[in-house]
PDB file of C-alpha atoms in Angstrom:
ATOM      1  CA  UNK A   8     242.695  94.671  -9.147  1.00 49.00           C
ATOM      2  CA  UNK A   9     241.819  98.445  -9.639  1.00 53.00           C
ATOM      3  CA  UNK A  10     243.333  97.875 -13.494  1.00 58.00           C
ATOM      4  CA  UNK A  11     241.467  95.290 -13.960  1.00 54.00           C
ATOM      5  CA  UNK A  12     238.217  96.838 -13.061  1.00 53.00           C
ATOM      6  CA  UNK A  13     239.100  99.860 -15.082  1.00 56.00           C
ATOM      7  CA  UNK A  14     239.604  98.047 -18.253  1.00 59.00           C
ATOM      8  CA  UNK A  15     236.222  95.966 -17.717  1.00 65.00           C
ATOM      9  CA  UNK A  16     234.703  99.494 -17.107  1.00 69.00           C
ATOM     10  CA  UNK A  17     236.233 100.438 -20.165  1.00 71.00           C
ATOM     11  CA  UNK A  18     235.329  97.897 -22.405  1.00 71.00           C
ATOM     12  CA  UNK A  19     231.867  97.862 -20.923  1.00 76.00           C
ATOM     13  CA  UNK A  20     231.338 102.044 -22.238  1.00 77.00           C
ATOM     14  CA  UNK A  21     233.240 101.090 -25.937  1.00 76.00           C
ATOM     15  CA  UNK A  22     229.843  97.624 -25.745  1.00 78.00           C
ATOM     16  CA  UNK A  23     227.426  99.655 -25.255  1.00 82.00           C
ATOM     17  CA  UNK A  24     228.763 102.684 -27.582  1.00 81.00           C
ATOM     18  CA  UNK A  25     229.233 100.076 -30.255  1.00 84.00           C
ATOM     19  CA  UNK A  26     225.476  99.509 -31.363  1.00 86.00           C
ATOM     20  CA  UNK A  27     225.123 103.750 -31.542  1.00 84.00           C
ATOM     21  CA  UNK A  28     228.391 104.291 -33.912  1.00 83.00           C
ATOM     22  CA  UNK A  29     227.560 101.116 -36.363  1.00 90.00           C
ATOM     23  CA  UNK A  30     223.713 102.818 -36.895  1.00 89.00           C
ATOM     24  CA  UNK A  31     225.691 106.496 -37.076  1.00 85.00           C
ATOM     25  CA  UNK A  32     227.822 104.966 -39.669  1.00 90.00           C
ATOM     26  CA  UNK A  33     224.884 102.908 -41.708  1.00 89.00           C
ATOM     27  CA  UNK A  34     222.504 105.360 -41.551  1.00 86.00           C
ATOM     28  CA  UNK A  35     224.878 108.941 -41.423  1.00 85.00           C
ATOM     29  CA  UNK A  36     228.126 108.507 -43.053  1.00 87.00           C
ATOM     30  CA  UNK A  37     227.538 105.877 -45.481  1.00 90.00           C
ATOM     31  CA  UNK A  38     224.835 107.644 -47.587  1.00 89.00           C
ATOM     32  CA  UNK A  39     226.422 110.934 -47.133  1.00 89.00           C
ATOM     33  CA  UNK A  40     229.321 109.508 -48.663  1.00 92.00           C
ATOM     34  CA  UNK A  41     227.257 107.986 -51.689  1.00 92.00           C
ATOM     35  CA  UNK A  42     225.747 111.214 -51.923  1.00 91.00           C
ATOM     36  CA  UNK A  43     228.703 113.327 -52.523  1.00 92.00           C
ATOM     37  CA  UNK A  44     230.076 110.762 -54.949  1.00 93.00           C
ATOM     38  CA  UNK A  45     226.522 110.457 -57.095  1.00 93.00           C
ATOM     39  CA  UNK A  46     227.059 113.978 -57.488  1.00 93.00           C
ATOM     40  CA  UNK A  47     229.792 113.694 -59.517  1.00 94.00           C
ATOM     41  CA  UNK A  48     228.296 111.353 -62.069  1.00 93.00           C
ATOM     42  CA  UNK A  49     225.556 111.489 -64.520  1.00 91.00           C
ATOM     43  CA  UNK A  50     223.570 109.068 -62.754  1.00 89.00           C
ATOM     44  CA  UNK A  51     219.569 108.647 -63.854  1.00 87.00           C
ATOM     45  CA  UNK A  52     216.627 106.911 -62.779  1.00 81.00           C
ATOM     46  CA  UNK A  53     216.515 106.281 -66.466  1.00 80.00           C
ATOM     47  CA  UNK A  54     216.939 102.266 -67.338  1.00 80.00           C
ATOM     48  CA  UNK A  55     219.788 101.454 -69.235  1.00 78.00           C
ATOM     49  CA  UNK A  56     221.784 105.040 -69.138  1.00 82.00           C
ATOM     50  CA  UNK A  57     225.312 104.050 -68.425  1.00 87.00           C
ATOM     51  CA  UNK A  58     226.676 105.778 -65.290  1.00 87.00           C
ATOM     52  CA  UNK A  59     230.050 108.119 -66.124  1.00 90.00           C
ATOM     53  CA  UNK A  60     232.510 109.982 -63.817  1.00 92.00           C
ATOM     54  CA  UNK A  61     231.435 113.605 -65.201  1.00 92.00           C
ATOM     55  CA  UNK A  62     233.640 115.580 -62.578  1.00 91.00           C
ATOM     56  CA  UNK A  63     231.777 118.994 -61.514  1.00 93.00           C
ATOM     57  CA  UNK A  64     229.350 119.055 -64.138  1.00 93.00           C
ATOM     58  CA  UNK A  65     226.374 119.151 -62.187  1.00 93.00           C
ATOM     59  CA  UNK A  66     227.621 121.786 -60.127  1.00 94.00           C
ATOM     60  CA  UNK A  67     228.473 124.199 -63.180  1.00 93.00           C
ATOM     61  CA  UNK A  68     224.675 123.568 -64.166  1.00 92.00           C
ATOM     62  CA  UNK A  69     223.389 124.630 -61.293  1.00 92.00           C
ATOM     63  CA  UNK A  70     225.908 127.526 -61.006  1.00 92.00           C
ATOM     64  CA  UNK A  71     225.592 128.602 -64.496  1.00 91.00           C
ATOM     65  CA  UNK A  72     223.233 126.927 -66.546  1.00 88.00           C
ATOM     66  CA  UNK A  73     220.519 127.113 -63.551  1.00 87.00           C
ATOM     67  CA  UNK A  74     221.324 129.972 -61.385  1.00 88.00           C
ATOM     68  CA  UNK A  75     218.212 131.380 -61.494  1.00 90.00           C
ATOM     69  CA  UNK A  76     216.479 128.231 -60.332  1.00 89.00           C
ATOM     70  CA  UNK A  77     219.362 127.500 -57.506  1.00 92.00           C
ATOM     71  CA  UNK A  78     219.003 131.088 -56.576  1.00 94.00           C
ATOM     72  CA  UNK A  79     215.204 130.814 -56.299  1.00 94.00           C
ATOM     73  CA  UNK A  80     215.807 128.006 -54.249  1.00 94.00           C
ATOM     74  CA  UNK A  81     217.998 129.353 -51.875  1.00 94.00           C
ATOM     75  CA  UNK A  82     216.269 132.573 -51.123  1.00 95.00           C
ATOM     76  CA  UNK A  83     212.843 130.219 -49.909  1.00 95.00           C
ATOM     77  CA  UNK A  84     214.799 128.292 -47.750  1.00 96.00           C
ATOM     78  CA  UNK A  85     216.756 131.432 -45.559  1.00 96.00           C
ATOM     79  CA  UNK A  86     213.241 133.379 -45.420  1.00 96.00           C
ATOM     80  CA  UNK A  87     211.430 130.035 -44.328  1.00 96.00           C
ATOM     81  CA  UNK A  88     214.242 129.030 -41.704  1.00 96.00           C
ATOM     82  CA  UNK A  89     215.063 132.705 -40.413  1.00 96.00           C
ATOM     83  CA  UNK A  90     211.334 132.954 -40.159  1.00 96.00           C
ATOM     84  CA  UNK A  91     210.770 129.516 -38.335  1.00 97.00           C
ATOM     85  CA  UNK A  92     214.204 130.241 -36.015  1.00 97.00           C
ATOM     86  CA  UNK A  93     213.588 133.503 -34.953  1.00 97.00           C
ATOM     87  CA  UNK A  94     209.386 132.974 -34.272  1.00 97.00           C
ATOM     88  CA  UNK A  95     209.947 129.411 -32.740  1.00 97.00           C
ATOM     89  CA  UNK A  96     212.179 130.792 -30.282  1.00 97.00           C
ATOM     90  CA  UNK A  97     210.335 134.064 -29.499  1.00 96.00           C
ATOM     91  CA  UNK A  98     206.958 131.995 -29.229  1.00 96.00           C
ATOM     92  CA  UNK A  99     209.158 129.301 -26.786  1.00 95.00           C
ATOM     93  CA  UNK A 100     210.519 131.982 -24.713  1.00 94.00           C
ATOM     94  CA  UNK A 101     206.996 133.484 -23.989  1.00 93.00           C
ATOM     95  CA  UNK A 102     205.585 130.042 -23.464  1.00 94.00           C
ATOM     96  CA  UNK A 103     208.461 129.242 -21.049  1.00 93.00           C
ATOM     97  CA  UNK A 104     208.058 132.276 -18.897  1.00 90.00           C
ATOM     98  CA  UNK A 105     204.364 131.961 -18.780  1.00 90.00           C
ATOM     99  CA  UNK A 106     204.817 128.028 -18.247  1.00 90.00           C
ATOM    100  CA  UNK A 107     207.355 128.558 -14.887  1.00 89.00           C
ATOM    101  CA  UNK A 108     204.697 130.511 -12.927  1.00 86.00           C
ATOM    102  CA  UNK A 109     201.899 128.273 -11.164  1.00 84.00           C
ATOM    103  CA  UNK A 110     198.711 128.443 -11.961  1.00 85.00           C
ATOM    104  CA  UNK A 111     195.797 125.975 -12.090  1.00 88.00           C
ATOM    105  CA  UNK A 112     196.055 123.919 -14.731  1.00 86.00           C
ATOM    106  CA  UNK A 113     200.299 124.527 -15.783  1.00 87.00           C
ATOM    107  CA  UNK A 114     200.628 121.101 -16.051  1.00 88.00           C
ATOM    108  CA  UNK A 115     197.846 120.370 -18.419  1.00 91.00           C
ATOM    109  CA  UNK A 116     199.171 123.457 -20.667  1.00 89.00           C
ATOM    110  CA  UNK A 117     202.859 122.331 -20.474  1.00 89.00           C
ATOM    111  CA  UNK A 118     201.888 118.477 -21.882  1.00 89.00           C
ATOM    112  CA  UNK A 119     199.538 120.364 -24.633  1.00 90.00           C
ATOM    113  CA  UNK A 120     202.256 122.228 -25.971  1.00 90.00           C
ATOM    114  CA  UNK A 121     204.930 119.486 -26.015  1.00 90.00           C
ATOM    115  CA  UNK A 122     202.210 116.915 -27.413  1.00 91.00           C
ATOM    116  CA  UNK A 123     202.760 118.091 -31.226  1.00 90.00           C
ATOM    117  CA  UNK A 124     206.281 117.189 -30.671  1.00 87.00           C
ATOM    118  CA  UNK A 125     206.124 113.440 -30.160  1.00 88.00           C
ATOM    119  CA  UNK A 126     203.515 113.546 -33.711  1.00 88.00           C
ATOM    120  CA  UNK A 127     205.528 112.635 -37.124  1.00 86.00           C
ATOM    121  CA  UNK A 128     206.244 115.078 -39.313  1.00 87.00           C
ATOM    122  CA  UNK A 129     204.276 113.538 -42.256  1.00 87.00           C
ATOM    123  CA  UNK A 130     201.203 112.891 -39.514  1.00 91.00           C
ATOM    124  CA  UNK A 131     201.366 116.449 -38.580  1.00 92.00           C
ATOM    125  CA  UNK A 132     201.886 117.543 -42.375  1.00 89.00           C
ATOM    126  CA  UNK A 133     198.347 115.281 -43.578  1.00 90.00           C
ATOM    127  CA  UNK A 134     196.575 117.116 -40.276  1.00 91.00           C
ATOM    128  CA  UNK A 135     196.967 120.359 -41.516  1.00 89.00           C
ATOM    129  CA  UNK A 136     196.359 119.997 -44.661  1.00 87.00           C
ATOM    130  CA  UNK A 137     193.190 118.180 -43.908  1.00 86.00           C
ATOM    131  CA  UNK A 138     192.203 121.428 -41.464  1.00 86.00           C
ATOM    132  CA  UNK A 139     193.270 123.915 -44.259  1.00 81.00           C
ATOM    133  CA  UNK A 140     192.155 122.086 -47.386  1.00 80.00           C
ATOM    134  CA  UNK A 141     189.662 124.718 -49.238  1.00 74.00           C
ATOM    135  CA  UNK A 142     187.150 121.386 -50.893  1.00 76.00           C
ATOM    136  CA  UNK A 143     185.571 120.782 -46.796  1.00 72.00           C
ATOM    137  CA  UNK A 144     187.873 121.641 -44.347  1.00 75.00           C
ATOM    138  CA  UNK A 145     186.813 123.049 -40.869  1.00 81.00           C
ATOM    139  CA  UNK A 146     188.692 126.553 -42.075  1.00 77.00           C
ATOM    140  CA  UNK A 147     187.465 126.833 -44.993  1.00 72.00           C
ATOM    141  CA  UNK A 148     183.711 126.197 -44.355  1.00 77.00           C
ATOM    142  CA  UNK A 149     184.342 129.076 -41.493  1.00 78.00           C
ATOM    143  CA  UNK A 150     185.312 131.202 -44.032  1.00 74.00           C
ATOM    144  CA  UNK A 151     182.849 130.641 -46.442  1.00 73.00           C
ATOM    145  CA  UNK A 152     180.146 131.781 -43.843  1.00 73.00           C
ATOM    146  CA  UNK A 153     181.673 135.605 -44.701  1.00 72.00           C
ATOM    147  CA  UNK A 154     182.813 134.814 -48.094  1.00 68.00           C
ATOM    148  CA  UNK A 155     186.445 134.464 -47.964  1.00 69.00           C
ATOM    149  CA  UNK A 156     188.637 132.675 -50.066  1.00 64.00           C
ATOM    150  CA  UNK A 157     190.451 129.530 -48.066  1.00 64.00           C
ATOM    151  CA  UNK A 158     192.709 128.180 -50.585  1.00 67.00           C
ATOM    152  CA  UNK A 159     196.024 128.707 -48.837  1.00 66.00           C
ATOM    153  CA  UNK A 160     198.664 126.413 -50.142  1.00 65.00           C
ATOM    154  CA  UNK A 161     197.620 127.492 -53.690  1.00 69.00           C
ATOM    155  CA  UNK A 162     198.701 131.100 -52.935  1.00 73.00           C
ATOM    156  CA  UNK A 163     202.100 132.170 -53.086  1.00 76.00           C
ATOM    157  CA  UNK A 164     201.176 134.528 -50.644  1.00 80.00           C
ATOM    158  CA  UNK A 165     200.204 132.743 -47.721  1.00 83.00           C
ATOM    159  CA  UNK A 166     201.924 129.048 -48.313  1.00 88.00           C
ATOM    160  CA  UNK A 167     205.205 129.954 -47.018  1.00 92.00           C
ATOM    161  CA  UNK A 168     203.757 131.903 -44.047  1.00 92.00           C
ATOM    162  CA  UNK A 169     201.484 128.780 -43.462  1.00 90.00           C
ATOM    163  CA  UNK A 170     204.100 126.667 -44.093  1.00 93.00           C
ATOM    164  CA  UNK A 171     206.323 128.487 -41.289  1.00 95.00           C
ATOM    165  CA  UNK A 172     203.577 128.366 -38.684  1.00 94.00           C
ATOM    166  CA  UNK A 173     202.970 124.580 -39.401  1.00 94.00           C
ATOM    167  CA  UNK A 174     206.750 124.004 -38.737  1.00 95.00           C
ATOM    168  CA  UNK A 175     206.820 126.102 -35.551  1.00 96.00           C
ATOM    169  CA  UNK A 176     203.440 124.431 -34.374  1.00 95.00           C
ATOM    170  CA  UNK A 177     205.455 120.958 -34.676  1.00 94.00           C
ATOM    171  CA  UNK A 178     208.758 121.461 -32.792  1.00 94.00           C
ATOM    172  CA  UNK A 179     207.263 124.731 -30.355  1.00 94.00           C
ATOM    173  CA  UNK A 180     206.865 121.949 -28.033  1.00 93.00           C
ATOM    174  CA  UNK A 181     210.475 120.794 -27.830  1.00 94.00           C
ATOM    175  CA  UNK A 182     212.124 124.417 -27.949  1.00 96.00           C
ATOM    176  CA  UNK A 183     209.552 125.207 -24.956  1.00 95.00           C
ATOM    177  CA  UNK A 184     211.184 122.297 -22.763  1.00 94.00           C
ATOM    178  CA  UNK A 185     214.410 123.125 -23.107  1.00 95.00           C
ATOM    179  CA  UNK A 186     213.817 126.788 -22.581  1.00 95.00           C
ATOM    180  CA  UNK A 187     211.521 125.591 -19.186  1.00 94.00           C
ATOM    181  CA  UNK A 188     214.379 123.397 -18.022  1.00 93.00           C
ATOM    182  CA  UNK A 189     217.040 126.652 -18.403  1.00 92.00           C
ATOM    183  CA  UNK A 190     215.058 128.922 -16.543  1.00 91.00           C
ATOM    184  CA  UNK A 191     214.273 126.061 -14.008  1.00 91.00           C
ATOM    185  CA  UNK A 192     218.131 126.628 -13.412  1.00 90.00           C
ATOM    186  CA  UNK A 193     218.088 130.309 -12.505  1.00 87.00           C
ATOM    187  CA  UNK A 194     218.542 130.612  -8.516  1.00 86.00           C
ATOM    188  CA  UNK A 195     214.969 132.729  -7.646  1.00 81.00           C
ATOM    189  CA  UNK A 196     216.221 134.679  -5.568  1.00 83.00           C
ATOM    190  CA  UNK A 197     217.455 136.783  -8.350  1.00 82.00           C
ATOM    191  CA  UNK A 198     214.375 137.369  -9.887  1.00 80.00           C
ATOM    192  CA  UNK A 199     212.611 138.237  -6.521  1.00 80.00           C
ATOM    193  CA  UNK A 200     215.896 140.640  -5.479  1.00 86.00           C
ATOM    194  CA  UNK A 201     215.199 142.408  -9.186  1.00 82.00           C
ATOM    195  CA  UNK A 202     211.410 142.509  -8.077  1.00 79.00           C
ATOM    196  CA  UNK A 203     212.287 144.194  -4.588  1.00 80.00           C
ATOM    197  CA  UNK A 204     214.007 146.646  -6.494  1.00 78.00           C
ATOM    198  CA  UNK A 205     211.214 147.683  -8.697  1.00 77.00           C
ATOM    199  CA  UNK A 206     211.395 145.897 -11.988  1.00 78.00           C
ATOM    200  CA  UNK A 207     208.587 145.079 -13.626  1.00 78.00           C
ATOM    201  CA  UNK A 208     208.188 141.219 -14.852  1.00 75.00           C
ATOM    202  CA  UNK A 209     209.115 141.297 -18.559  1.00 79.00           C
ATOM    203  CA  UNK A 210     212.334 143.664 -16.875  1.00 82.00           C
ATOM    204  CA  UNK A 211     213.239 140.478 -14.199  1.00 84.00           C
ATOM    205  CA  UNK A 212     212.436 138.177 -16.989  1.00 84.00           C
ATOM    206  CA  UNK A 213     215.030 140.045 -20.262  1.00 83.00           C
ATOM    207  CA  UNK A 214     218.071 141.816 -17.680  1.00 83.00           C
ATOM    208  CA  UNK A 215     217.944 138.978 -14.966  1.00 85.00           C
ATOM    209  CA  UNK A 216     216.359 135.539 -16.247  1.00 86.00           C
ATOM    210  CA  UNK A 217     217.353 135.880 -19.544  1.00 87.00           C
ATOM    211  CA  UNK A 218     221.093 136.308 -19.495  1.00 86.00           C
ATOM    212  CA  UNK A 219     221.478 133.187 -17.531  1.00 89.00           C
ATOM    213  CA  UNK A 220     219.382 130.331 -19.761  1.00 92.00           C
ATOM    214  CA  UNK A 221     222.043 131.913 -22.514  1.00 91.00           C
ATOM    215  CA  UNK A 222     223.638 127.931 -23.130  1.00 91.00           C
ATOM    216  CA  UNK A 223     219.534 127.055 -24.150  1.00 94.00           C
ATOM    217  CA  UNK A 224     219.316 129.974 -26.018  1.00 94.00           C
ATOM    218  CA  UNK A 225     222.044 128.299 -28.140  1.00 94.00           C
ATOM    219  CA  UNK A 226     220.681 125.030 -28.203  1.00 94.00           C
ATOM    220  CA  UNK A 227     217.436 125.850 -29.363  1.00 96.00           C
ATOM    221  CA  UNK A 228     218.657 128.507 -32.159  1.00 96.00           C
ATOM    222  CA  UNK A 229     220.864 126.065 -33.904  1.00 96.00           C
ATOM    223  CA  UNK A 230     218.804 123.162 -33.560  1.00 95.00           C
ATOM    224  CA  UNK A 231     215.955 125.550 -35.004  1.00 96.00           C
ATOM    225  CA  UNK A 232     217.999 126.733 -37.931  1.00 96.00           C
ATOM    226  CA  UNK A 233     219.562 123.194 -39.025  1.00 95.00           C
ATOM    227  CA  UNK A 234     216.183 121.923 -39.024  1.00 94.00           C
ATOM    228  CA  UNK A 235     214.575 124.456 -40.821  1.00 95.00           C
ATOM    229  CA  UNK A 236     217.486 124.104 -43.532  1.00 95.00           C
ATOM    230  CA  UNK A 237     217.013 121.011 -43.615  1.00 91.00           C
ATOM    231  CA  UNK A 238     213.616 120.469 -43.940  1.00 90.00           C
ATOM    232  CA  UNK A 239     211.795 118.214 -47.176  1.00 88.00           C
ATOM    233  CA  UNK A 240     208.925 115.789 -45.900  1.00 89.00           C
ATOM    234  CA  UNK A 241     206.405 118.652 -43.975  1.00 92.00           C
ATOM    235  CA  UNK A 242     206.769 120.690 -47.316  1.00 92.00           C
ATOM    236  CA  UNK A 243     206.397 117.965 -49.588  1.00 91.00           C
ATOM    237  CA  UNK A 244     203.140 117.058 -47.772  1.00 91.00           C
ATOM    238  CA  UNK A 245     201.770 120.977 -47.841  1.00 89.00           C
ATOM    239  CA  UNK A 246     202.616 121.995 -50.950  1.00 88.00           C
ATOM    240  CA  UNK A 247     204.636 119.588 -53.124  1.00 86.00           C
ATOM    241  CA  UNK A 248     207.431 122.673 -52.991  1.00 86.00           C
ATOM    242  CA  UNK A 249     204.655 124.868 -55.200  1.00 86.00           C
ATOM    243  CA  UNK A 250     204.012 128.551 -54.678  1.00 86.00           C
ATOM    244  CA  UNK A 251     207.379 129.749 -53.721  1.00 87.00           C
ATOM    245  CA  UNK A 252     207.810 126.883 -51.154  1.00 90.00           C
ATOM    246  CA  UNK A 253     210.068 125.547 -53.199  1.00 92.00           C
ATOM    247  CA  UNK A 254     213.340 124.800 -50.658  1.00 94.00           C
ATOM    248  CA  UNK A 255     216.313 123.086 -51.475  1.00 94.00           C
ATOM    249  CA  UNK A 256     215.467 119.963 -49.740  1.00 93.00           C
ATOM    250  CA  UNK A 257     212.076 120.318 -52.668  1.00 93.00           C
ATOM    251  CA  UNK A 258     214.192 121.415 -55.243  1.00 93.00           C
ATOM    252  CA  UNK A 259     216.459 117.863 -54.695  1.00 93.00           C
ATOM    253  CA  UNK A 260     213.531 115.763 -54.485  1.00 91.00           C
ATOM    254  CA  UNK A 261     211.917 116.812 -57.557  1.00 90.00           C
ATOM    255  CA  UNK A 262     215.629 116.660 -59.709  1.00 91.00           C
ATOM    256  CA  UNK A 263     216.582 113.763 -58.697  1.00 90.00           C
ATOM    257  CA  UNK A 264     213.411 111.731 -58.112  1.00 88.00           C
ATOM    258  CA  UNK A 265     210.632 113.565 -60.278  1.00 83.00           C
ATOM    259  CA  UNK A 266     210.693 114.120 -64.257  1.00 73.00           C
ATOM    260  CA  UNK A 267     213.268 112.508 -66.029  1.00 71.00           C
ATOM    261  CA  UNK A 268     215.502 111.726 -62.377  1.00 84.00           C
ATOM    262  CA  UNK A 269     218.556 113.178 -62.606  1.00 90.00           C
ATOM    263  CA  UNK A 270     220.099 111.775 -59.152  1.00 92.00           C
ATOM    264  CA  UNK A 271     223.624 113.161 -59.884  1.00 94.00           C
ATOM    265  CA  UNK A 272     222.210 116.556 -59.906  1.00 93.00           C
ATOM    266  CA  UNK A 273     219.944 116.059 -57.382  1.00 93.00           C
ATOM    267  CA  UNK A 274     223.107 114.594 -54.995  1.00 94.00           C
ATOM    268  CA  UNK A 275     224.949 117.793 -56.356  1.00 95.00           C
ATOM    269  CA  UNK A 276     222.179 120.063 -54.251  1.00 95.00           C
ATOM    270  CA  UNK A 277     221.893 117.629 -51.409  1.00 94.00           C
ATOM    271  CA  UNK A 278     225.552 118.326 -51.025  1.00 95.00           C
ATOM    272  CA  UNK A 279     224.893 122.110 -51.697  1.00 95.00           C
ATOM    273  CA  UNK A 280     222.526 122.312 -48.870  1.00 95.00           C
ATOM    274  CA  UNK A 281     224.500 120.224 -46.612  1.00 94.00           C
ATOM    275  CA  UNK A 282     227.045 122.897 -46.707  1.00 95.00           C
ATOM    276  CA  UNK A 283     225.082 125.749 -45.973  1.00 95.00           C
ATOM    277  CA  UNK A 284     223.299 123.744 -43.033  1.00 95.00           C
ATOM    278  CA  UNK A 285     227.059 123.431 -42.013  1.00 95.00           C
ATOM    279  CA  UNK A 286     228.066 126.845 -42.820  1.00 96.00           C
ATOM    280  CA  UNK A 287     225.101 128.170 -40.737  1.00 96.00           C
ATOM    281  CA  UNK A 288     225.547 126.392 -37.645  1.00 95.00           C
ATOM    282  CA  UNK A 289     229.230 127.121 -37.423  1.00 95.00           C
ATOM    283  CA  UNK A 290     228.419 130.803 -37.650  1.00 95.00           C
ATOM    284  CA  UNK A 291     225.675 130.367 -35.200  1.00 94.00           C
ATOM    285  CA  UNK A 292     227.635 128.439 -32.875  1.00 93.00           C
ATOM    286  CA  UNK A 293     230.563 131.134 -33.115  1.00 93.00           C
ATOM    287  CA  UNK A 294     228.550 133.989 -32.675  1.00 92.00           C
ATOM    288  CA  UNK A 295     226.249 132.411 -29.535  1.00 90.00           C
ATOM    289  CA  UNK A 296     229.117 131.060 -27.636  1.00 89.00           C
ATOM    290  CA  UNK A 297     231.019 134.320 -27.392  1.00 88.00           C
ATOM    291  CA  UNK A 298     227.989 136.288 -26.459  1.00 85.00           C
ATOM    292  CA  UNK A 299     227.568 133.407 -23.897  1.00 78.00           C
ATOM    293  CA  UNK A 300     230.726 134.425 -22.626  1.00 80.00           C
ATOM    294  CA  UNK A 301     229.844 138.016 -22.375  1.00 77.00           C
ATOM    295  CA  UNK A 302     226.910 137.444 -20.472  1.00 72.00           C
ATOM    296  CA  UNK A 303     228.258 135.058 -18.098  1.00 66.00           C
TER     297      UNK A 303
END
């Protein structure tokens, strides 16, 4: 009878996985697949260009023909995800140790720093652009009053910078949770003992609190970092990838879908950053696990 119940148990868990793995497969493996095998051909968006097997062709362009735009490239998207994974995750740390202490009004706070978080990216993307546009906008019209200059995205000085903050401003909320629900975990009598003995608040909260909510430390870096690497649709709707925004996820947008649409090349990046999202995390992962093992 047990058996029996086991085996409806069983089949019950491999039902309701099934629905999960057929969308993972649709909507994960099959394009990735299709990707990596566009990027070996010469396919266009061009009507009437046969399609050929051209082998790694579009990967000795952009090693050799175009390493200067492929470097370009790469170097904008490590200083905009090291800059949106290490500020994200200072900014959530300080909002998660101010967040666990009552006060009136900690609830209201907490839901107005998670609210960005359940806003699309493209939603979020049109908002600020709207706030920051120089023809109107609420900034700009403030800074006209002392005679400032507003037009942001149009600098290559402050559009990545911008850029970063918008992309913190968007996931702080969900980096913040996880970081609250960590340091939820820490037993308080700890912190109180390390009070008692004379430590200051910001000493309780790095050599006591801190060590512990190491596992969400992990979390929130590598989720942080593969997003960040991974990121097209806020930039495209900032700055179109212009003024030194231009990341891989722009660069393989505008080569394979803008100009004359080279999709095989534009596959061959998509595969290129796919790797280093992968490379990344796996060093990430390494590195954060053992020094969750040291700490614990």
């Amino acid at each position: 009878m047990s058996n029996v119940f086991a085996g409806r148990q069983k089949g019950l868990i491999y039902l309701t996985m099934t629905p999960g793995f057929i969308v993972f497969i649709l909507f994960g493996v099959v394009p990735s697949v299709a990707t990596l095998v566009i990027s070996f051909t010469n396919y266009t968006s061009i009507p009437g260009v046969p399609v050929n097997f051209v082998g790694f062709a579009n990967y000795v362009h952009l090693f050799v023909n175009n390493v200067q735009g492929l470097r370009n490239s790469l170097e904008e998207t490590l200083v905009f995800a090291f800059g949106v994974t290490i500020l994200q995750n200072l900014l959530g740390l300080w909002l998660a140790n101010a967040l666990t202490k009552k006060f009136p009004g900690v609830k209201l706070f907490r839901t107005l720093v998670f609210m960005p978080a359940v806003l699309g990216v493209t939603v979020i993307g049109l908002m600020w652009s709207l706030i920051l546009t120089p023809s109107g906008g609420p900034v700009a019209t403030i800074l006209s009053l002392f005679g400032t200059s507003s037009a942001f995205f149009g600098s290559s000085t402050w559009a990545m910078p911008l850029v970063i903050f918008v992309q913190i401003w968007a996931n702080l909320g969900f980096t913040t949770v996880v970081y609250i629900a960590g340091i939820n975990t820490v037993p308080s009598e700890l912190p109180e003992a390390a009070k008692i003995d004379g430590a200051s608040g910001w000493t309780t909260f790095w050599k006591v609190t801190f060590p512990m909510i190491a596992p969400s430390v992990t979390v929130n870096v590598i989720l942080a970092a593969a997003g960040s690497l991974r990121t097209y649709d806020l930039i495209y709707v900032l700055t179109d990838g212009t003024n030194g925004t231009n990341t891989l996820g722009m660069y393989m947008f505008n080569t394979a879908f803008q100009g004359s649409g080279n999709l095989g090349l534009g596959a061959g990046i998509g595969v290129l950053q796919f790797l280093l999202t992968v490379v990344v995390v796996l060093v990430l992962q390494s590195y954060l696990r053992r020094r969750e093992e040291a700490m614990s």
